[in-house]
mmCIF file of C-alpha atoms in Angstrom:
data_model
loop_
_atom_site.group_PDB
_atom_site.id
_atom_site.type_symbol
_atom_site.label_atom_id
_atom_site.label_comp_id
_atom_site.label_asym_id
_atom_site.label_seq_id
_atom_site.Cartn_x
_atom_site.Cartn_y
_atom_site.Cartn_z
ATOM 1 C CA MET A 1 49.659 68.592 24.794
ATOM 2 C CA CYS A 2 48.642 68.468 21.037
ATOM 3 C CA LEU A 3 52.211 68.912 19.818
ATOM 4 C CA LEU A 4 53.546 66.105 22.069
ATOM 5 C CA LEU A 5 50.713 63.755 20.765
ATOM 6 C CA PHE A 6 51.539 64.770 17.322
ATOM 7 C CA SER A 7 55.361 64.267 17.732
ATOM 8 C CA LEU A 8 54.699 60.630 19.480
ATOM 9 C CA ALA A 9 52.507 59.671 16.405
ATOM 10 C CA ALA A 10 55.012 60.933 13.818
ATOM 11 C CA GLN A 11 57.774 58.602 15.652
ATOM 12 C CA ALA A 12 55.417 55.785 15.821
ATOM 13 C CA ASN A 13 55.439 55.336 11.916
ATOM 14 C CA THR A 14 58.955 55.487 10.549
ATOM 15 C CA ALA A 15 58.718 53.269 7.711
ATOM 16 C CA ARG A 16 59.475 54.594 4.236
ATOM 17 C CA ILE A 17 59.420 52.907 0.898
ATOM 18 C CA PHE A 18 62.122 53.326 -1.966
ATOM 19 C CA ILE A 19 61.754 51.830 -5.150
ATOM 20 C CA LEU A 20 64.558 50.438 -7.333
ATOM 21 C CA SER A 21 63.537 49.774 -10.929
ATOM 22 C CA ALA A 22 64.801 46.944 -12.936
ATOM 23 C CA GLU A 23 65.916 49.706 -15.516
ATOM 24 C CA GLU A 24 68.058 51.704 -13.092
ATOM 25 C CA TRP A 25 69.816 48.215 -11.899
ATOM 26 C CA ALA A 26 70.635 47.463 -15.721
ATOM 27 C CA ARG A 27 73.417 49.868 -15.666
ATOM 28 C CA PRO A 28 76.758 48.302 -15.487
ATOM 29 C CA ARG A 29 77.418 48.357 -11.550
ATOM 30 C CA SER A 30 80.538 49.476 -9.571
ATOM 31 C CA GLY A 31 80.839 50.990 -6.228
ATOM 32 C CA GLU A 32 80.502 54.592 -7.842
ATOM 33 C CA VAL A 33 77.386 53.767 -9.851
ATOM 34 C CA ILE A 34 75.622 51.932 -6.806
ATOM 35 C CA ALA A 35 76.289 55.104 -4.623
ATOM 36 C CA GLU A 36 74.646 57.163 -7.412
ATOM 37 C CA ILE A 37 71.444 55.433 -7.494
ATOM 38 C CA GLU A 38 68.847 57.518 -5.942
ATOM 39 C CA ALA A 39 66.660 54.829 -4.186
ATOM 40 C CA LEU A 40 69.681 53.298 -2.713
ATOM 41 C CA ARG A 41 71.221 56.339 -1.564
ATOM 42 C CA ALA A 42 68.012 57.620 0.024
ATOM 43 C CA ALA A 43 67.317 54.213 1.565
ATOM 44 C CA VAL A 44 70.707 53.843 3.252
ATOM 45 C CA GLY A 45 70.638 57.472 4.278
ATOM 46 C CA TYR A 46 67.316 56.900 5.912
ATOM 47 C CA TRP A 47 68.309 53.924 7.708
ATOM 48 C CA ASP A 48 71.279 55.737 9.170
ATOM 49 C CA LYS A 49 69.054 58.040 10.762
ATOM 50 C CA VAL A 50 66.322 55.892 12.178
ATOM 51 C CA ASP A 51 66.909 54.357 15.587
ATOM 52 C CA ASN A 52 66.915 50.602 15.570
ATOM 53 C CA ALA A 53 66.390 50.611 11.793
ATOM 54 C CA ILE A 54 66.229 47.601 9.174
ATOM 55 C CA ILE A 55 66.023 47.360 5.452
ATOM 56 C CA MET A 56 63.279 45.027 4.101
ATOM 57 C CA VAL A 57 63.967 43.857 0.657
ATOM 58 C CA ARG A 58 60.903 42.973 -0.966
ATOM 59 C CA TYR A 59 61.752 41.531 -4.399
ATOM 60 C CA PRO A 60 60.024 39.419 -7.329
ATOM 61 C CA GLY A 61 59.866 35.943 -6.256
ATOM 62 C CA GLU A 62 61.094 34.263 -9.448
ATOM 63 C CA ASP A 63 64.612 33.178 -9.990
ATOM 64 C CA SER A 64 65.756 36.552 -11.674
ATOM 65 C CA GLY A 65 64.231 38.324 -8.738
ATOM 66 C CA GLU A 66 66.180 36.081 -6.076
ATOM 67 C CA LEU A 67 69.525 37.024 -8.191
ATOM 68 C CA TRP A 68 68.897 40.467 -8.339
ATOM 69 C CA ALA A 69 67.796 40.550 -4.626
ATOM 70 C CA ALA A 70 70.888 38.621 -3.450
ATOM 71 C CA GLU A 71 73.405 40.930 -5.317
ATOM 72 C CA LEU A 72 71.554 44.303 -4.069
ATOM 73 C CA ARG A 73 71.868 42.714 -0.508
ATOM 74 C CA ASP A 74 75.807 42.150 -1.184
ATOM 75 C CA TRP A 75 75.857 46.168 -2.188
ATOM 76 C CA LEU A 76 73.964 47.052 0.826
ATOM 77 C CA ILE A 77 76.571 45.386 3.199
ATOM 78 C CA SER A 78 79.237 46.986 0.969
ATOM 79 C CA LEU A 79 77.575 50.260 1.708
ATOM 80 C CA GLY A 80 77.696 49.905 5.481
ATOM 81 C CA VAL A 81 74.422 48.251 6.319
ATOM 82 C CA PRO A 82 75.125 45.043 8.814
ATOM 83 C CA SER A 83 73.675 41.919 7.155
ATOM 84 C CA ASP A 84 71.510 41.317 10.376
ATOM 85 C CA ASN A 85 69.715 44.686 9.459
ATOM 86 C CA ILE A 86 68.477 43.336 6.192
ATOM 87 C CA PHE A 87 65.506 41.125 5.553
ATOM 88 C CA MET A 88 64.639 39.644 2.423
ATOM 89 C CA VAL A 89 60.882 39.026 1.469
ATOM 90 C CA ALA A 90 60.226 37.275 -1.921
ATOM 91 C CA GLY A 91 57.022 37.793 -3.793
ATOM 92 C CA THR A 92 56.426 41.428 -4.832
ATOM 93 C CA GLN A 93 53.463 42.071 -7.041
ATOM 94 C CA ALA A 94 55.715 43.990 -9.714
ATOM 95 C CA ALA A 95 58.296 42.012 -11.475
ATOM 96 C CA ASP A 96 60.268 45.009 -12.508
ATOM 97 C CA GLU A 97 61.306 46.526 -9.156
ATOM 98 C CA ILE A 98 62.409 46.002 -5.836
ATOM 99 C CA ARG A 99 61.005 47.916 -2.718
ATOM 100 C CA LEU A 100 63.123 48.810 -0.026
ATOM 101 C CA LEU A 101 61.191 49.386 3.237
ATOM 102 C CA VAL A 102 63.222 51.149 5.825
ATOM 103 C CA GLY A 103 62.076 51.817 9.429
ATOM 104 C CA ASN A 104 62.134 50.775 12.960
ATOM 105 C CA ARG A 105 62.479 47.102 13.530
ATOM 106 C CA ASP A 106 59.806 46.624 15.875
ATOM 107 C CA GLU A 107 57.499 48.195 13.459
ATOM 108 C CA LEU A 108 58.673 46.210 10.409
ATOM 109 C CA GLU A 109 58.799 42.913 11.995
ATOM 110 C CA GLN A 110 54.946 43.092 13.033
#
């Protein structure tokens, strides 16, 4: 019984956070380079494993953050994430990073 409750609790919170720094993003970008960025590789890999998963992109709200997030969204789509599985949220606290929250759609949309 305890094992069953533990496994249900583990499934109830699937969200993981992956952080992409401005320093990592500053490298010249190509398909090969993007696929090597650990935060992106881990986020897309985790998205692929979670049922009904989405990727929430939390980015700095200023103009440069919006441009960064828009380009990142395009790269996520090129890596196989459907556009309707990507949600953009402006206004993170750190100006030098983007946070990728990956998890079950029902959990993250609450």
